[in-house]
XYZ file of C-alpha atoms in Angstrom:
576
model
C -0.540 -0.222 0.046
C 2.110 3.563 -0.499
C 1.981 5.436 1.344
C -0.450 7.528 2.997
C 0.101 11.740 1.345
C 0.100 13.507 4.276
C 2.250 11.169 5.940
C 3.911 10.766 2.501
C 4.806 14.750 3.054
C 6.843 15.363 6.044
C 8.947 12.019 6.261
C 9.623 11.118 2.369
C 12.616 12.713 2.239
C 14.475 11.499 4.792
C 14.026 8.238 4.602
C 14.764 8.077 0.082
C 17.601 9.607 1.355
C 18.361 6.907 4.154
C 16.916 4.151 2.582
C 18.659 2.065 5.305
C 16.429 4.064 7.206
C 13.723 2.414 5.642
C 13.021 -1.124 5.331
C 15.809 -3.826 5.742
C 18.435 -3.939 3.187
C 17.487 -6.978 0.499
C 19.962 -9.752 2.227
C 17.700 -8.946 5.637
C 14.741 -9.832 3.106
C 14.070 -13.331 3.242
C 10.527 -12.784 0.500
C 8.929 -13.869 -2.654
C 9.440 -9.931 -4.087
C 13.071 -10.501 -2.222
C 13.594 -13.654 -5.165
C 12.643 -11.496 -7.165
C 14.527 -8.692 -6.986
C 16.811 -10.840 -6.317
C 16.531 -12.484 -10.409
C 15.568 -8.641 -11.529
C 18.435 -6.661 -10.047
C 20.911 -10.238 -11.885
C 19.107 -9.044 -15.264
C 20.054 -5.919 -15.459
C 23.548 -6.550 -14.528
C 23.926 -8.105 -17.423
C 22.047 -5.957 -19.697
C 24.852 -2.609 -18.126
C 27.286 -5.952 -19.170
C 26.336 -5.695 -22.211
C 26.756 -2.408 -22.939
C 29.409 -1.772 -21.632
C 30.911 -4.323 -23.052
C 30.696 -4.179 -25.977
C 31.324 -0.578 -26.298
C 35.212 -1.158 -24.834
C 35.184 -4.083 -27.935
C 33.591 -2.093 -30.520
C 33.687 1.701 -29.517
C 36.371 2.443 -26.739
C 37.981 4.773 -26.470
C 35.858 6.868 -28.110
C 32.803 8.574 -27.243
C 29.522 5.802 -27.635
C 28.438 2.603 -29.082
C 26.724 1.878 -32.806
C 25.114 -1.090 -31.493
C 24.276 -2.063 -35.178
C 26.864 -1.586 -36.873
C 29.807 -2.654 -33.914
C 31.668 1.491 -34.484
C 31.882 4.047 -32.888
C 30.631 7.836 -32.526
C 32.771 10.644 -31.539
C 29.446 12.267 -30.001
C 30.897 14.888 -28.534
C 31.918 16.110 -31.315
C 28.701 18.191 -30.793
C 29.591 19.438 -27.850
C 32.871 19.199 -28.652
C 36.310 17.392 -29.574
C 37.810 15.413 -26.160
C 41.606 14.683 -27.021
C 43.444 11.950 -25.324
C 46.992 12.036 -25.012
C 49.125 9.287 -27.052
C 46.408 8.403 -29.566
C 46.844 10.068 -33.386
C 46.498 13.289 -34.508
C 43.307 13.084 -35.670
C 41.896 11.302 -32.931
C 38.245 13.008 -31.428
C 37.311 10.953 -29.263
C 36.578 11.260 -25.286
C 35.512 7.871 -24.651
C 32.892 9.372 -23.369
C 30.824 6.454 -22.210
C 33.755 5.230 -19.642
C 33.011 8.145 -18.247
C 30.027 7.786 -17.555
C 29.878 4.752 -16.729
C 32.351 5.193 -14.117
C 29.850 5.565 -10.957
C 27.594 2.965 -11.977
C 30.668 0.804 -11.907
C 31.010 1.072 -8.646
C 27.368 0.522 -7.901
C 26.829 -2.654 -8.940
C 30.855 -3.634 -6.801
C 33.728 -4.234 -9.607
C 35.851 -1.998 -8.352
C 38.951 -3.468 -10.250
C 37.335 -2.498 -13.796
C 36.297 0.760 -11.476
C 40.377 0.900 -10.737
C 40.824 0.345 -14.875
C 38.861 2.925 -15.911
C 40.300 5.981 -13.386
C 44.262 4.700 -14.627
C 44.048 4.951 -17.837
C 41.769 8.585 -18.314
C 44.536 9.546 -16.138
C 46.662 8.738 -18.534
C 45.450 10.236 -21.714
C 42.275 12.497 -20.152
C 42.784 15.862 -21.839
C 40.951 19.213 -21.847
C 43.927 21.027 -23.539
C 42.175 21.447 -26.953
C 40.545 23.418 -29.720
C 36.998 22.666 -29.695
C 34.156 24.146 -28.843
C 31.641 21.907 -26.421
C 28.111 22.472 -25.038
C 28.140 24.042 -22.009
C 26.036 22.258 -20.357
C 26.052 18.521 -21.897
C 30.173 18.317 -20.440
C 28.614 19.502 -17.268
C 26.465 17.160 -16.433
C 28.270 14.221 -18.183
C 32.138 15.460 -18.416
C 32.303 17.240 -15.239
C 29.698 15.584 -12.939
C 31.414 12.143 -14.220
C 35.027 12.912 -13.461
C 33.601 15.202 -9.718
C 31.530 11.190 -9.089
C 33.775 9.131 -9.143
C 36.149 10.921 -7.996
C 34.194 11.039 -4.331
C 34.055 7.449 -5.053
C 37.448 6.532 -5.501
C 39.060 8.281 -1.724
C 35.572 6.849 -0.210
C 36.221 5.475 2.931
C 35.648 2.440 2.506
C 38.744 1.815 -0.671
C 37.368 1.775 -3.048
C 40.627 1.524 -5.210
C 43.978 0.608 -3.521
C 45.025 2.561 -0.939
C 48.100 4.714 -2.814
C 47.368 4.662 -6.200
C 44.645 6.915 -6.676
C 46.192 10.880 -6.557
C 43.161 13.321 -7.281
C 44.021 12.254 -11.220
C 39.877 12.479 -11.668
C 39.737 15.703 -9.514
C 43.183 17.742 -11.759
C 41.065 17.168 -14.461
C 37.191 18.054 -13.336
C 39.326 20.737 -12.286
C 40.900 21.868 -15.541
C 37.607 21.417 -17.480
C 35.849 23.803 -14.671
C 38.880 26.455 -15.186
C 37.665 26.328 -18.991
C 33.822 26.447 -18.451
C 34.458 30.236 -16.220
C 34.879 32.297 -19.684
C 31.224 31.532 -21.074
C 30.172 32.864 -17.932
C 31.766 36.470 -19.562
C 28.125 38.336 -20.455
C 26.825 40.983 -19.136
C 23.791 39.477 -17.081
C 26.278 36.122 -16.148
C 24.686 34.447 -17.332
C 26.674 31.254 -19.642
C 27.425 31.358 -23.153
C 25.565 27.830 -24.261
C 29.341 26.879 -26.767
C 32.560 27.439 -25.127
C 36.049 26.605 -27.449
C 37.909 24.624 -23.817
C 41.331 26.271 -25.164
C 40.582 30.408 -26.307
C 37.520 30.783 -24.962
C 33.950 32.406 -26.941
C 34.397 33.014 -29.848
C 33.910 36.020 -31.448
C 30.699 35.795 -33.522
C 29.492 32.966 -30.502
C 26.074 32.501 -30.297
C 24.351 34.303 -27.665
C 21.117 31.679 -27.005
C 20.367 29.514 -24.145
C 17.878 27.590 -22.559
C 16.694 27.721 -19.544
C 18.007 23.892 -17.815
C 21.765 25.301 -20.413
C 22.036 28.154 -17.862
C 20.663 27.093 -14.810
C 21.859 24.084 -14.093
C 25.564 24.118 -12.681
C 25.351 24.552 -9.823
C 25.028 21.434 -8.070
C 28.800 20.511 -10.372
C 29.929 23.733 -10.032
C 29.325 23.829 -6.595
C 31.094 20.515 -5.827
C 34.161 21.711 -7.325
C 34.198 24.309 -5.672
C 33.961 22.545 -2.036
C 36.617 19.852 -3.218
C 39.736 22.473 -4.611
C 38.249 25.209 -2.006
C 38.053 27.474 -5.281
C 34.940 29.292 -4.831
C 34.587 31.134 -8.899
C 33.335 27.532 -10.141
C 30.431 28.126 -7.428
C 30.306 31.365 -7.551
C 29.605 31.787 -11.553
C 26.226 29.126 -11.197
C 25.985 30.660 -8.561
C 25.295 33.673 -10.128
C 23.704 32.494 -13.274
C 21.071 31.275 -11.411
C 19.965 33.958 -9.642
C 19.793 36.240 -12.851
C 17.919 34.027 -14.079
C 15.388 33.623 -11.608
C 15.218 37.191 -11.995
C 13.860 36.849 -15.468
C 10.830 34.638 -13.885
C 7.258 36.655 -14.846
C 5.185 38.233 -12.298
C 3.645 34.011 -11.583
C 6.111 32.706 -11.584
C 7.368 30.973 -14.339
C 9.825 31.131 -16.488
C 10.516 30.568 -21.261
C 12.609 27.917 -22.468
C 15.107 30.125 -24.934
C 16.696 33.727 -23.798
C 19.931 35.956 -25.264
C 23.050 35.693 -23.045
C 23.695 39.777 -23.301
C 20.597 40.992 -23.709
C 18.609 38.996 -20.625
C 15.762 38.446 -23.041
C 13.659 36.373 -23.639
C 13.254 34.881 -26.822
C 10.514 31.645 -26.337
C 8.151 32.607 -23.663
C 6.707 28.777 -23.493
C 8.074 26.164 -21.389
C 6.884 23.686 -19.560
C 8.903 20.914 -16.900
C 10.070 19.030 -20.025
C 13.265 20.180 -21.904
C 14.399 23.361 -22.669
C 13.261 23.076 -18.191
C 13.668 20.211 -16.575
C 16.423 19.745 -14.219
C 16.394 23.988 -13.343
C 13.490 22.612 -11.034
C 15.190 19.629 -10.176
C 18.687 20.937 -9.229
C 16.680 23.938 -7.342
C 15.719 21.087 -5.512
C 19.276 19.039 -5.255
C 21.265 22.520 -4.506
C 18.748 23.192 -1.238
C 19.546 19.117 -0.347
C 23.495 18.968 -1.276
C 24.118 22.833 -0.256
C 21.648 23.681 2.545
C 21.840 26.509 0.632
C 17.829 29.029 1.373
C 17.408 30.423 -1.618
C 17.384 27.057 -3.641
C 14.340 26.494 -0.990
C 12.657 30.110 -1.941
C 13.435 30.160 -5.383
C 12.552 25.664 -5.759
C 9.258 26.657 -3.559
C 7.901 29.392 -5.445
C 8.495 27.260 -8.621
C 6.996 24.834 -8.092
C 3.232 26.125 -6.765
C 3.372 27.901 -9.986
C 4.157 24.576 -12.013
C 1.481 23.459 -10.433
C -0.764 26.374 -10.511
C -0.865 26.538 -14.183
C 0.993 23.288 -15.913
C -0.895 20.880 -14.533
C -4.137 19.336 -15.303
C -4.750 16.530 -13.686
C -2.105 13.839 -13.995
C -0.925 15.613 -16.600
C 1.869 18.584 -17.351
C 1.244 21.072 -20.181
C 2.959 24.337 -21.133
C 1.946 28.066 -21.235
C 2.887 31.361 -21.398
C 5.199 32.498 -18.843
C 2.729 36.153 -18.671
C 0.046 35.410 -19.610
C -0.299 31.153 -18.104
C -2.554 29.910 -20.366
C -1.630 27.186 -21.772
C 0.061 26.285 -24.928
C 0.528 22.576 -26.336
C -0.579 20.252 -24.859
C 2.251 17.460 -25.105
C 3.644 14.977 -23.131
C 7.758 14.414 -23.051
C 9.312 11.762 -22.339
C 11.323 14.281 -20.369
C 8.746 14.758 -18.054
C 8.636 11.553 -16.599
C 11.543 12.988 -14.398
C 8.642 15.301 -12.565
C 7.137 12.238 -10.168
C 11.281 11.546 -7.967
C 11.385 15.415 -7.998
C 8.027 14.807 -6.052
C 9.163 12.409 -4.107
C 12.474 13.994 -3.143
C 9.437 17.550 -1.714
C 6.733 14.480 -0.435
C 4.130 15.730 -3.075
C 3.444 11.784 -3.364
C 0.290 11.601 -4.156
C 0.806 14.153 -7.585
C 4.030 12.145 -8.061
C 2.008 8.685 -7.802
C -0.335 9.552 -10.068
C 1.113 11.755 -12.847
C 4.338 8.231 -12.854
C 0.755 5.501 -13.645
C 0.202 7.801 -16.673
C 3.835 7.759 -17.771
C 3.919 4.212 -17.366
C 0.482 4.317 -19.019
C 1.866 5.497 -22.385
C 5.239 3.440 -22.002
C 2.690 -0.578 -21.796
C 0.854 1.397 -24.730
C 4.079 1.322 -26.685
C 6.744 -0.614 -25.214
C 8.287 2.405 -24.637
C 7.723 5.435 -23.855
C 8.330 7.815 -27.433
C 10.240 11.294 -27.021
C 6.024 13.229 -27.992
C 2.626 12.112 -27.337
C 0.198 14.396 -28.399
C -2.633 15.471 -25.609
C -5.653 16.625 -27.041
C -5.379 14.687 -30.124
C -4.362 11.412 -27.927
C -1.474 10.506 -30.885
C 1.585 9.997 -31.075
C 4.459 13.369 -31.986
C 4.413 12.618 -35.725
C 8.059 13.433 -36.965
C 9.215 12.656 -32.768
C 8.151 9.017 -32.942
C 11.614 7.381 -30.804
C 12.722 6.549 -27.776
C 16.281 7.107 -26.987
C 16.722 4.536 -24.342
C 16.110 7.729 -21.930
C 16.041 7.115 -18.054
C 13.249 8.965 -17.036
C 10.404 6.680 -15.878
C 12.850 4.223 -15.211
C 14.583 7.447 -12.816
C 10.954 8.332 -10.691
C 10.439 4.245 -10.816
C 13.190 4.028 -7.821
C 12.293 7.311 -6.590
C 8.811 6.082 -5.629
C 9.404 2.289 -4.794
C 12.494 4.007 -2.554
C 10.065 5.922 -0.999
C 6.792 4.106 0.071
C 7.993 0.101 -0.844
C 5.397 -0.531 -2.699
C 6.347 -3.959 -4.244
C 4.167 -2.236 -6.949
C 7.006 0.020 -8.712
C 8.939 -3.508 -8.418
C 6.623 -4.639 -10.623
C 6.900 -1.857 -13.024
C 10.558 -1.811 -13.161
C 10.318 -5.628 -14.768
C 8.337 -4.505 -17.465
C 10.021 -1.679 -19.023
C 13.461 -4.423 -17.925
C 11.209 -7.391 -20.488
C 11.095 -4.359 -22.940
C 14.581 -2.831 -23.289
C 15.228 -7.191 -24.273
C 13.156 -7.325 -26.139
C 12.831 -4.550 -28.025
C 16.194 -2.805 -28.152
C 18.305 -5.073 -27.053
C 20.728 -6.744 -30.299
C 23.981 -8.368 -29.744
C 26.203 -5.551 -30.356
C 24.645 -3.197 -27.264
C 21.427 -1.620 -27.288
C 20.074 0.617 -29.950
C 17.384 3.357 -29.162
C 14.442 2.598 -31.231
C 13.363 5.570 -33.876
C 9.953 5.083 -34.157
C 7.817 3.068 -31.376
C 4.493 2.182 -33.639
C 7.036 -0.048 -35.647
C 10.050 -0.417 -32.987
C 12.769 0.542 -35.695
C 16.438 0.595 -34.619
C 18.096 3.074 -35.140
C 21.973 2.872 -34.384
C 22.814 3.969 -31.246
C 23.879 3.736 -27.498
C 23.861 6.367 -26.103
C 26.489 7.339 -21.936
C 23.577 8.263 -20.029
C 22.068 3.730 -20.525
C 24.571 3.877 -18.711
C 25.569 6.599 -16.510
C 21.751 5.960 -15.896
C 18.581 3.898 -17.043
C 20.352 0.690 -16.527
C 21.303 2.226 -12.770
C 17.644 3.360 -11.750
C 16.854 -0.316 -12.685
C 19.995 -1.800 -10.849
C 18.911 -0.019 -7.822
C 14.995 -0.317 -8.103
C 16.184 -3.628 -7.477
C 19.893 -4.125 -5.569
C 19.587 0.066 -3.380
C 22.452 -1.636 -0.636
C 24.541 0.731 -2.133
C 23.131 3.948 -0.238
C 23.030 1.695 3.311
C 24.392 3.858 5.940
C 24.989 6.392 2.446
C 23.281 10.098 1.703
C 23.482 10.198 -1.969
C 21.591 13.165 -4.066
C 21.785 12.024 -7.991
C 23.131 14.537 -10.833
C 20.530 15.311 -13.625
C 22.936 12.177 -15.177
C 22.945 10.652 -12.117
C 26.205 10.374 -11.085
C 26.046 10.900 -7.363
C 27.048 13.329 -4.507
C 27.143 12.521 -1.284
C 25.138 15.007 1.459
C 27.793 16.452 2.887
C 27.151 18.403 6.283
C 30.366 20.912 6.015
C 29.135 20.717 2.193
C 25.542 23.202 3.904
C 25.906 26.566 5.180
C 24.725 26.578 9.381
C 24.014 29.229 11.705
C 26.578 30.154 13.458
C 26.357 28.375 16.960
C 25.115 31.390 18.350
C 23.608 33.693 16.400
C 21.215 34.928 19.842
C 21.965 35.734 22.953
C 18.524 34.323 23.976
C 18.943 31.597 22.287
C 21.523 30.162 24.966
C 19.754 27.973 27.994
C 21.613 26.178 30.531
C 22.879 22.943 30.926
C 24.647 22.392 35.001
C 26.672 19.466 35.702
C 28.796 19.326 39.334
C 31.881 19.636 37.404
C 30.472 22.999 35.501
C 28.365 25.066 34.006
C 28.970 25.135 29.822
C 26.199 27.679 27.895
C 23.901 24.867 25.749
C 21.617 24.949 22.891
C 19.445 23.781 19.815
C 22.908 24.858 17.290
C 25.174 23.242 19.972
C 22.931 20.318 21.742
C 20.971 18.974 18.532
C 18.390 18.176 20.968
C 14.747 18.734 21.274
C 12.879 20.164 24.488
C 13.836 17.990 27.589
C 15.130 15.325 26.548
C 17.431 14.026 28.869
C 20.805 13.697 28.750
C 23.606 11.636 30.142
C 26.680 13.349 30.928
C 29.073 10.489 32.481
C 26.779 9.840 35.834
C 24.472 13.597 35.519
C 21.673 13.493 34.183
C 20.923 17.222 32.707
C 18.056 18.668 31.564
C 18.448 20.839 27.670
C 15.653 22.867 26.790
C 15.578 24.921 23.027
C 14.680 28.360 23.655
C 14.051 29.655 19.855
C 11.520 26.449 19.820
C 8.001 28.074 18.526
C 5.179 25.039 17.997
C 3.578 24.684 14.603
C -0.464 26.602 15.056
C -1.821 23.764 14.842
C -0.864 20.082 17.094
C -1.487 18.460 13.921
C 1.103 20.162 12.466
C -1.925 21.255 9.325
C -0.798 24.088 7.876
C -2.282 26.234 4.935
C 1.141 28.510 4.436
C 4.713 28.938 5.991
C 2.987 31.778 9.022
C 0.865 28.357 10.945
C 4.405 26.458 10.801
C 7.020 27.355 13.490
C 10.550 27.416 14.381
C 12.399 23.570 15.234
C 13.488 22.599 17.871
C 16.889 20.890 17.905
C 18.246 22.957 14.948
C 16.261 26.275 15.652
C 15.151 27.501 11.653
C 11.476 27.550 10.685
C 9.467 25.843 9.836
C 7.653 25.605 6.322
C 4.450 23.740 4.815
C 4.636 21.916 2.326
C 2.842 21.706 -0.579
C 0.368 18.405 1.002
C 0.281 20.750 3.617
C 1.993 19.841 6.655
C 5.040 22.475 8.331
C 8.530 20.583 8.824
C 11.862 20.597 7.867
C 11.826 19.216 5.106
C 14.700 19.378 3.599
C 17.574 18.343 6.271
């Protein structure tokens, strides 16, 4: 049974980030569902290695695999040609799929292959090349992949043999981050969509970019700043994000494309799909990762606007940012990430409702088409393809973590079976060109290994997450939630916050900020029991914690942070 809307609203985020707290790990369970999960886990493992090994055999060290012809494509030619040292002068690849696969290898327990891949990249990858790259794509795929892999490589659980790794991936990430910075040198602080890694922004570069392109950089660049103690990366991404937010309409809606030099909108219609999707995602996840209140305020306002102007039952159409009037009634495959984001804020009822509709479309066609016209109940005539996208699997994973409803295991099983039935070929997994005929296209995107296989694997086996707190970037790269990365209130931010805890030996100052305790909880120090009550605590207006606005919520007793009202109408600290 699904969690009730009210229960999920105040508890689900903590449980999602700490899945080990929800229920025993899979190895601790002995039930028919546990057996099914083990079986499905192995099916997904075989899928991943079928794709990975064919890439390594037929395409490595180029970017991506062409599974039908067992050849390769240097897809980063669209992002830029990130060349490798010690290879022929005309080589154009960057081992993109290898970079994208690093965290998946760790999640699946293959530390040996992870170490081998890290060593190879450390010795071969360079960004000192005359190459025009797409800032957004290179950020989420390459920078995010390198940062995540660096963190996994330095994990205390010995991801790599001690002494073998000396921050080579972080050094590469820092070098790449430095090459991003010229893109932000604009009158508005909004970055160009394209930048040359060697020469910066070209003289005739287009000033047009998307909302996602300039508003979805904060996780990777913020993490880079925290790891290197160089604030430039986070500052550049944050300045762009704040400028973008200042361009919202009076309805708190944003458009899809804009001019980075003038700060003017080009396309006023937008939704939660392509061009905007990860903007919403990164506002929420940046608050989880860094704890900055600004991110939550922006997300909260944006989320309310989406629910008010885009939502129609379980579906989300597009609307004009200026008027809120509907423009396009269509489902796009990228929208399927939205239920997973709703889980993060505790809106389980809405997440489940939309997810079921997306899965209905999946079942109808066997996979989910790129675009489906809701007003005509038909496929878009030219966008009938399915490029192995991960979004439905991603939301299925989040909803199962939040509810433990076995129905989501069945959804995952259906996705796995469809992928094996329709897209698996001898040379890997191929994209679907037309979902009505299941005609295949000769392309295995790197995100199939970075995200699709990863989320399916985690759905059936979340042991990687036990006793660890992670958020996943929009490309599926895990970043740890660390207290040292969070903004904190000063230890004694107002004098009246202090109470005193007395013992036989001494009297010392104590507060909710220093002791992290609720009112009137007994603390034992040696043989002395102390009663410490937070002076900052203000109860919620109602004993059942129901609310209609933030004004009805009080101040938390253990952190002295103001509580807020969730979408479901309950007070709480939604993101710790």
